[in-house]
Amino acid sequence: SQELEQSPQSLIVQEGKNLTINCTSSKTLYGLYWYKQKYGEGLIFLMMLQKGGEEKSHEKITAKLDEKKQQSSLHITASQPSHAGIYLCGAAYTSGTYKYIFGTGTRLKVLA
Amino acid sequence: NAGVTQTPKFQVLKTGQSMTLQCAQDMNHNSMYWYRQDPGMGLRLIYYSASEGTTDKGEVPNGYNVSRLNKREFSLRLESAAPSQTSVYFCASTYRQSNEQFFGPGTRLTVL
């Protein structure tokens, strides 16, 4: 959806390098969700961000939501081959919504 | 807990054939969703069920029907399959609206 843009579309990094994936919304977010999808499999929930300026970490993955609640970044420190996959951001724009919007994903490849 | 399960994992249909995709969750979630994932288009919502006994259209409902059989199960039916319905179909569930979604492993459907 054009409401939610992810960048870059694809990324190839050497093992051990840091990387950042961005998710930008055209509207103020209620909630922003990060998922990881391994090729040919379902989506695994990573983190949910709701408050402006919020930051959460899961193992070597950190996600932040900006103060205006329109942009989120996902940062991976010291990448490993196990981090490879497709990272998707999803958004809810109101507290009572059932209609989530998803970005088109960022394909990450980590070279050993 | 198995989480969200989907059957079948793969299916090939001829144009005009019908089939039902099954989804079940064992997390006592109230809401369930059906998405399709196509290259370059991200996840698009087909139908959702806010609670047992209710269903509503999403972004791309044409050509599909759904049934919320009980709190655990939500099925998606293609009455007369078309090549444009070739896609990967994901079922998801949430405890309540705007919460993070939990996804099944997907069904890869090809319509010839």
PDB file of C-alpha atoms in Angstrom:
ATOM      1  CA  SER A   1       0.000   0.000   0.000  1.00  0.00           C
ATOM      2  CA  GLN A   2       1.251   3.509  -0.734  1.00  0.00           C
ATOM      3  CA  GLU A   3       0.124   4.508   2.758  1.00  0.00           C
ATOM      4  CA  LEU A   4       3.081   2.564   4.088  1.00  0.00           C
ATOM      5  CA  GLU A   5       6.409   2.634   2.290  1.00  0.00           C
ATOM      6  CA  GLN A   6       9.390   0.493   3.143  1.00  0.00           C
ATOM      7  CA  SER A   7      12.981   1.096   2.145  1.00  0.00           C
ATOM      8  CA  PRO A   8      15.136  -0.320   0.872  1.00  0.00           C
ATOM      9  CA  GLN A   9      13.303  -2.988  -1.118  1.00  0.00           C
ATOM     10  CA  SER A  10      16.278  -5.297  -0.817  1.00  0.00           C
ATOM     11  CA  LEU A  11      19.541  -5.360   1.055  1.00  0.00           C
ATOM     12  CA  ILE A  12      22.647  -7.530   0.869  1.00  0.00           C
ATOM     13  CA  VAL A  13      25.146  -7.201   3.722  1.00  0.00           C
ATOM     14  CA  GLN A  14      28.237  -9.007   4.883  1.00  0.00           C
ATOM     15  CA  GLU A  15      27.896 -10.960   8.099  1.00  0.00           C
ATOM     16  CA  GLY A  16      28.752  -8.793  11.077  1.00  0.00           C
ATOM     17  CA  LYS A  17      27.611  -5.538   9.506  1.00  0.00           C
ATOM     18  CA  ASN A  18      24.874  -3.328  10.919  1.00  0.00           C
ATOM     19  CA  LEU A  19      21.845  -2.388   8.839  1.00  0.00           C
ATOM     20  CA  THR A  20      18.683  -0.294   9.000  1.00  0.00           C
ATOM     21  CA  ILE A  21      15.281  -0.743   7.380  1.00  0.00           C
ATOM     22  CA  ASN A  22      12.787   2.102   7.287  1.00  0.00           C
ATOM     23  CA  CYS A  23       9.002   2.201   7.265  1.00  0.00           C
ATOM     24  CA  THR A  24       7.275   5.498   6.514  1.00  0.00           C
ATOM     25  CA  SER A  25       3.576   6.232   6.839  1.00  0.00           C
ATOM     26  CA  SER A  26       1.627   8.968   5.098  1.00  0.00           C
ATOM     27  CA  LYS A  27      -0.579   9.290   8.197  1.00  0.00           C
ATOM     28  CA  THR A  28      -0.095   9.256  11.965  1.00  0.00           C
ATOM     29  CA  LEU A  29       0.066   5.723  13.271  1.00  0.00           C
ATOM     30  CA  TYR A  30      -1.811   4.171  16.172  1.00  0.00           C
ATOM     31  CA  GLY A  31       0.420   1.100  16.186  1.00  0.00           C
ATOM     32  CA  LEU A  32       3.368  -0.059  14.115  1.00  0.00           C
ATOM     33  CA  TYR A  33       4.236  -3.776  13.898  1.00  0.00           C
ATOM     34  CA  TRP A  34       7.388  -5.416  12.633  1.00  0.00           C
ATOM     35  CA  TYR A  35       7.343  -8.944  11.249  1.00  0.00           C
ATOM     36  CA  LYS A  36       9.937 -11.271   9.790  1.00  0.00           C
ATOM     37  CA  GLN A  37       9.070 -13.743   7.048  1.00  0.00           C
ATOM     38  CA  LYS A  38      11.381 -16.536   6.070  1.00  0.00           C
ATOM     39  CA  TYR A  39      11.162 -17.463   2.415  1.00  0.00           C
ATOM     40  CA  GLY A  40       8.100 -19.623   1.799  1.00  0.00           C
ATOM     41  CA  GLU A  41       6.861 -19.362   5.373  1.00  0.00           C
ATOM     42  CA  GLY A  42       4.492 -17.316   7.489  1.00  0.00           C
ATOM     43  CA  LEU A  43       5.109 -14.036   9.282  1.00  0.00           C
ATOM     44  CA  ILE A  44       6.675 -14.016  12.720  1.00  0.00           C
ATOM     45  CA  PHE A  45       5.806 -11.111  14.987  1.00  0.00           C
ATOM     46  CA  LEU A  46       8.870  -9.193  16.208  1.00  0.00           C
ATOM     47  CA  MET A  47       7.753  -6.004  17.928  1.00  0.00           C
ATOM     48  CA  MET A  48       4.910  -3.535  18.325  1.00  0.00           C
ATOM     49  CA  LEU A  49       5.460   0.190  18.823  1.00  0.00           C
ATOM     50  CA  GLN A  50       2.758   2.607  19.905  1.00  0.00           C
ATOM     51  CA  LYS A  51       4.175   5.618  21.673  1.00  0.00           C
ATOM     52  CA  GLY A  52       6.035   8.431  19.945  1.00  0.00           C
ATOM     53  CA  GLY A  53       9.747   8.034  20.547  1.00  0.00           C
ATOM     54  CA  GLU A  54       9.323   4.449  21.714  1.00  0.00           C
ATOM     55  CA  GLU A  55      12.179   2.005  21.231  1.00  0.00           C
ATOM     56  CA  LYS A  56      12.133  -1.768  21.714  1.00  0.00           C
ATOM     57  CA  SER A  57      14.760  -4.464  21.345  1.00  0.00           C
ATOM     58  CA  HIS A  58      14.633  -8.175  20.670  1.00  0.00           C
ATOM     59  CA  GLU A  59      18.003  -9.898  20.706  1.00  0.00           C
ATOM     60  CA  LYS A  60      20.095  -7.902  18.202  1.00  0.00           C
ATOM     61  CA  ILE A  61      17.123  -6.167  16.596  1.00  0.00           C
ATOM     62  CA  THR A  62      16.027  -2.695  17.714  1.00  0.00           C
ATOM     63  CA  ALA A  63      12.989  -0.845  16.444  1.00  0.00           C
ATOM     64  CA  LYS A  64      12.141   2.800  16.987  1.00  0.00           C
ATOM     65  CA  LEU A  65       9.065   4.908  16.330  1.00  0.00           C
ATOM     66  CA  ASP A  66       9.638   8.608  15.718  1.00  0.00           C
ATOM     67  CA  GLU A  67       8.037  11.304  17.836  1.00  0.00           C
ATOM     68  CA  LYS A  68       5.485  12.188  15.166  1.00  0.00           C
ATOM     69  CA  LYS A  69       4.506   8.509  14.880  1.00  0.00           C
ATOM     70  CA  GLN A  70       4.908   8.449  11.122  1.00  0.00           C
ATOM     71  CA  GLN A  71       8.189   6.648  10.689  1.00  0.00           C
ATOM     72  CA  SER A  72       9.802   3.584  12.171  1.00  0.00           C
ATOM     73  CA  SER A  73      13.251   2.126  11.732  1.00  0.00           C
ATOM     74  CA  LEU A  74      14.429  -1.416  12.357  1.00  0.00           C
ATOM     75  CA  HIS A  75      18.122  -1.755  13.124  1.00  0.00           C
ATOM     76  CA  ILE A  76      20.063  -5.011  13.183  1.00  0.00           C
ATOM     77  CA  THR A  77      23.420  -4.996  14.920  1.00  0.00           C
ATOM     78  CA  ALA A  78      26.173  -7.414  13.875  1.00  0.00           C
ATOM     79  CA  SER A  79      24.015  -9.230  11.322  1.00  0.00           C
ATOM     80  CA  GLN A  80      24.080 -13.020  11.048  1.00  0.00           C
ATOM     81  CA  PRO A  81      22.898 -15.403   8.306  1.00  0.00           C
ATOM     82  CA  SER A  82      19.946 -16.244  10.581  1.00  0.00           C
ATOM     83  CA  HIS A  83      18.699 -12.675  10.134  1.00  0.00           C
ATOM     84  CA  ALA A  84      18.074 -13.272   6.441  1.00  0.00           C
ATOM     85  CA  GLY A  85      14.476 -13.077   5.255  1.00  0.00           C
ATOM     86  CA  ILE A  86      11.808 -10.535   4.460  1.00  0.00           C
ATOM     87  CA  TYR A  87      11.022  -7.840   7.009  1.00  0.00           C
ATOM     88  CA  LEU A  88       7.559  -6.313   6.837  1.00  0.00           C
ATOM     89  CA  CYS A  89       6.069  -3.424   8.708  1.00  0.00           C
ATOM     90  CA  GLY A  90       2.359  -3.299   9.406  1.00  0.00           C
ATOM     91  CA  ALA A  91       0.240  -0.435  10.679  1.00  0.00           C
ATOM     92  CA  ALA A  92      -2.984   0.237  12.496  1.00  0.00           C
ATOM     93  CA  TYR A  93      -4.254   3.795  12.174  1.00  0.00           C
ATOM     94  CA  THR A  94      -6.915   3.760  14.894  1.00  0.00           C
ATOM     95  CA  SER A  95      -7.356   1.917  18.166  1.00  0.00           C
ATOM     96  CA  GLY A  96     -10.495   0.107  17.039  1.00  0.00           C
ATOM     97  CA  THR A  97      -9.411  -0.992  13.592  1.00  0.00           C
ATOM     98  CA  TYR A  98      -9.398  -4.471  12.150  1.00  0.00           C
ATOM     99  CA  LYS A  99      -7.894  -3.225   8.885  1.00  0.00           C
ATOM    100  CA  TYR A 100      -4.141  -3.363   9.122  1.00  0.00           C
ATOM    101  CA  ILE A 101      -1.982  -2.001   6.316  1.00  0.00           C
ATOM    102  CA  PHE A 102       1.307  -3.669   5.360  1.00  0.00           C
ATOM    103  CA  GLY A 103       4.397  -2.494   3.561  1.00  0.00           C
ATOM    104  CA  THR A 104       5.746  -4.482   0.625  1.00  0.00           C
ATOM    105  CA  GLY A 105       8.705  -5.767   2.610  1.00  0.00           C
ATOM    106  CA  THR A 106      12.495  -5.558   2.600  1.00  0.00           C
ATOM    107  CA  ARG A 107      14.404  -8.637   1.438  1.00  0.00           C
ATOM    108  CA  LEU A 108      17.551  -9.086   3.498  1.00  0.00           C
ATOM    109  CA  LYS A 109      20.411 -11.360   2.525  1.00  0.00           C
ATOM    110  CA  VAL A 110      23.386 -11.812   4.840  1.00  0.00           C
ATOM    111  CA  LEU A 111      26.569 -13.151   3.291  1.00  0.00           C
ATOM    112  CA  ALA A 112      28.647 -15.450   5.466  1.00  0.00           C
TER     113      ALA A 112
ATOM    114  CA  ASN B   1       0.090 -24.601  21.401  1.00  0.00           C
ATOM    115  CA  ALA B   2       0.079 -24.905  17.616  1.00  0.00           C
ATOM    116  CA  GLY B   3      -0.806 -21.212  17.127  1.00  0.00           C
ATOM    117  CA  VAL B   4      -2.443 -20.639  13.734  1.00  0.00           C
ATOM    118  CA  THR B   5      -2.662 -23.618  11.402  1.00  0.00           C
ATOM    119  CA  GLN B   6      -3.676 -23.666   7.752  1.00  0.00           C
ATOM    120  CA  THR B   7      -4.561 -26.435   5.324  1.00  0.00           C
ATOM    121  CA  PRO B   8      -3.603 -27.252   2.660  1.00  0.00           C
ATOM    122  CA  LYS B   9      -0.052 -25.931   2.254  1.00  0.00           C
ATOM    123  CA  PHE B  10      -0.110 -26.202  -1.530  1.00  0.00           C
ATOM    124  CA  GLN B  11      -2.934 -26.463  -4.044  1.00  0.00           C
ATOM    125  CA  VAL B  12      -3.232 -26.391  -7.814  1.00  0.00           C
ATOM    126  CA  LEU B  13      -6.644 -25.718  -9.325  1.00  0.00           C
ATOM    127  CA  LYS B  14      -8.008 -25.397 -12.820  1.00  0.00           C
ATOM    128  CA  THR B  15      -9.975 -22.305 -13.762  1.00  0.00           C
ATOM    129  CA  GLY B  16     -13.551 -22.652 -12.563  1.00  0.00           C
ATOM    130  CA  GLN B  17     -12.874 -25.186  -9.825  1.00  0.00           C
ATOM    131  CA  SER B  18     -13.831 -24.444  -6.239  1.00  0.00           C
ATOM    132  CA  MET B  19     -12.019 -25.052  -2.999  1.00  0.00           C
ATOM    133  CA  THR B  20     -11.979 -24.098   0.657  1.00  0.00           C
ATOM    134  CA  LEU B  21      -8.928 -23.028   2.626  1.00  0.00           C
ATOM    135  CA  GLN B  22      -9.076 -23.940   6.281  1.00  0.00           C
ATOM    136  CA  CYS B  23      -7.664 -21.987   9.206  1.00  0.00           C
ATOM    137  CA  ALA B  24      -7.718 -22.704  12.926  1.00  0.00           C
ATOM    138  CA  GLN B  25      -6.199 -21.011  15.967  1.00  0.00           C
ATOM    139  CA  ASP B  26      -5.827 -22.314  19.497  1.00  0.00           C
ATOM    140  CA  MET B  27      -4.949 -19.031  21.241  1.00  0.00           C
ATOM    141  CA  ASN B  28      -8.539 -18.111  22.178  1.00  0.00           C
ATOM    142  CA  HIS B  29      -8.310 -15.100  19.891  1.00  0.00           C
ATOM    143  CA  ASN B  30     -11.470 -13.216  19.054  1.00  0.00           C
ATOM    144  CA  SER B  31     -10.591 -11.877  15.615  1.00  0.00           C
ATOM    145  CA  MET B  32      -9.420 -13.698  12.510  1.00  0.00           C
ATOM    146  CA  TYR B  33      -8.275 -12.522   9.092  1.00  0.00           C
ATOM    147  CA  TRP B  34      -7.550 -13.737   5.577  1.00  0.00           C
ATOM    148  CA  TYR B  35      -4.852 -12.063   3.482  1.00  0.00           C
ATOM    149  CA  ARG B  36      -3.314 -12.676   0.113  1.00  0.00           C
ATOM    150  CA  GLN B  37       0.317 -11.909  -0.622  1.00  0.00           C
ATOM    151  CA  ASP B  38       1.406 -11.089  -4.152  1.00  0.00           C
ATOM    152  CA  PRO B  39       4.866  -9.988  -5.358  1.00  0.00           C
ATOM    153  CA  GLY B  40       5.345  -6.243  -5.041  1.00  0.00           C
ATOM    154  CA  MET B  41       1.943  -5.718  -3.425  1.00  0.00           C
ATOM    155  CA  GLY B  42       2.462  -6.766   0.138  1.00  0.00           C
ATOM    156  CA  LEU B  43      -0.343  -8.289   2.161  1.00  0.00           C
ATOM    157  CA  ARG B  44      -3.892  -7.365   1.243  1.00  0.00           C
ATOM    158  CA  LEU B  45      -6.875  -8.050   3.460  1.00  0.00           C
ATOM    159  CA  ILE B  46      -9.579 -10.215   1.876  1.00  0.00           C
ATOM    160  CA  TYR B  47     -12.031 -10.685   4.741  1.00  0.00           C
ATOM    161  CA  TYR B  48     -11.949 -10.516   8.489  1.00  0.00           C
ATOM    162  CA  SER B  49     -14.060 -11.721  11.384  1.00  0.00           C
ATOM    163  CA  ALA B  50     -14.092  -9.403  14.372  1.00  0.00           C
ATOM    164  CA  SER B  51     -15.710 -12.037  16.557  1.00  0.00           C
ATOM    165  CA  GLU B  52     -17.528 -15.339  16.306  1.00  0.00           C
ATOM    166  CA  GLY B  53     -20.597 -14.914  14.148  1.00  0.00           C
ATOM    167  CA  THR B  54     -19.449 -11.815  12.257  1.00  0.00           C
ATOM    168  CA  THR B  55     -17.568 -11.342   9.001  1.00  0.00           C
ATOM    169  CA  ASP B  56     -16.679  -8.227   7.006  1.00  0.00           C
ATOM    170  CA  LYS B  57     -15.081  -7.392   3.688  1.00  0.00           C
ATOM    171  CA  GLY B  58     -11.532  -6.207   3.437  1.00  0.00           C
ATOM    172  CA  GLU B  59      -9.692  -4.574   0.581  1.00  0.00           C
ATOM    173  CA  VAL B  60     -10.038  -7.356  -2.033  1.00  0.00           C
ATOM    174  CA  PRO B  61     -13.129  -9.506  -1.280  1.00  0.00           C
ATOM    175  CA  ASN B  62     -14.368 -10.160  -4.825  1.00  0.00           C
ATOM    176  CA  GLY B  63     -14.354 -13.839  -5.766  1.00  0.00           C
ATOM    177  CA  TYR B  64     -14.148 -15.056  -2.160  1.00  0.00           C
ATOM    178  CA  ASN B  65     -16.501 -16.062   0.623  1.00  0.00           C
ATOM    179  CA  VAL B  66     -15.736 -16.780   4.257  1.00  0.00           C
ATOM    180  CA  SER B  67     -17.261 -18.626   7.166  1.00  0.00           C
ATOM    181  CA  ARG B  68     -16.463 -18.178  10.841  1.00  0.00           C
ATOM    182  CA  LEU B  69     -17.409 -21.678  11.878  1.00  0.00           C
ATOM    183  CA  ASN B  70     -16.721 -21.123  15.578  1.00  0.00           C
ATOM    184  CA  LYS B  71     -14.249 -19.139  17.654  1.00  0.00           C
ATOM    185  CA  ARG B  72     -11.342 -21.315  16.502  1.00  0.00           C
ATOM    186  CA  GLU B  73     -12.006 -21.724  12.785  1.00  0.00           C
ATOM    187  CA  PHE B  74     -12.264 -19.340   9.837  1.00  0.00           C
ATOM    188  CA  SER B  75     -12.467 -20.693   6.306  1.00  0.00           C
ATOM    189  CA  LEU B  76     -11.993 -19.025   2.923  1.00  0.00           C
ATOM    190  CA  ARG B  77     -13.838 -20.324  -0.124  1.00  0.00           C
ATOM    191  CA  LEU B  78     -13.151 -19.757  -3.793  1.00  0.00           C
ATOM    192  CA  GLU B  79     -16.340 -20.638  -5.647  1.00  0.00           C
ATOM    193  CA  SER B  80     -14.955 -20.424  -9.184  1.00  0.00           C
ATOM    194  CA  ALA B  81     -11.200 -20.031  -9.198  1.00  0.00           C
ATOM    195  CA  ALA B  82      -9.539 -17.649 -11.671  1.00  0.00           C
ATOM    196  CA  PRO B  83      -5.846 -17.300 -12.602  1.00  0.00           C
ATOM    197  CA  SER B  84      -5.869 -13.871 -10.900  1.00  0.00           C
ATOM    198  CA  GLN B  85      -6.384 -15.701  -7.605  1.00  0.00           C
ATOM    199  CA  THR B  86      -2.993 -17.363  -7.868  1.00  0.00           C
ATOM    200  CA  SER B  87      -1.323 -16.168  -4.692  1.00  0.00           C
ATOM    201  CA  VAL B  88      -0.114 -17.089  -1.234  1.00  0.00           C
ATOM    202  CA  TYR B  89      -2.932 -16.960   1.292  1.00  0.00           C
ATOM    203  CA  PHE B  90      -2.338 -16.244   4.956  1.00  0.00           C
ATOM    204  CA  CYS B  91      -4.680 -16.570   7.888  1.00  0.00           C
ATOM    205  CA  ALA B  92      -4.054 -14.479  10.999  1.00  0.00           C
ATOM    206  CA  SER B  93      -5.638 -13.893  14.389  1.00  0.00           C
ATOM    207  CA  THR B  94      -5.597 -11.299  17.142  1.00  0.00           C
ATOM    208  CA  TYR B  95      -6.965 -11.236  20.661  1.00  0.00           C
ATOM    209  CA  ARG B  96      -8.598  -7.891  19.953  1.00  0.00           C
ATOM    210  CA  GLN B  97      -8.419  -5.132  17.368  1.00  0.00           C
ATOM    211  CA  SER B  98      -5.177  -3.224  16.924  1.00  0.00           C
ATOM    212  CA  ASN B  99      -3.206  -5.918  18.739  1.00  0.00           C
ATOM    213  CA  GLU B 100      -0.357  -7.693  17.004  1.00  0.00           C
ATOM    214  CA  GLN B 101      -1.444 -10.396  14.576  1.00  0.00           C
ATOM    215  CA  PHE B 102      -0.285 -13.996  14.597  1.00  0.00           C
ATOM    216  CA  PHE B 103       0.000 -15.647  11.209  1.00  0.00           C
ATOM    217  CA  GLY B 104      -0.329 -19.157   9.886  1.00  0.00           C
ATOM    218  CA  PRO B 105       2.281 -20.721   7.557  1.00  0.00           C
ATOM    219  CA  GLY B 106       0.323 -19.900   4.398  1.00  0.00           C
ATOM    220  CA  THR B 107      -1.284 -21.747   1.497  1.00  0.00           C
ATOM    221  CA  ARG B 108       0.369 -21.461  -1.899  1.00  0.00           C
ATOM    222  CA  LEU B 109      -2.415 -21.591  -4.512  1.00  0.00           C
ATOM    223  CA  THR B 110      -1.921 -21.822  -8.254  1.00  0.00           C
ATOM    224  CA  VAL B 111      -4.866 -21.504 -10.625  1.00  0.00           C
ATOM    225  CA  LEU B 112      -4.182 -22.717 -14.152  1.00  0.00           C
TER     226      LEU B 112
END
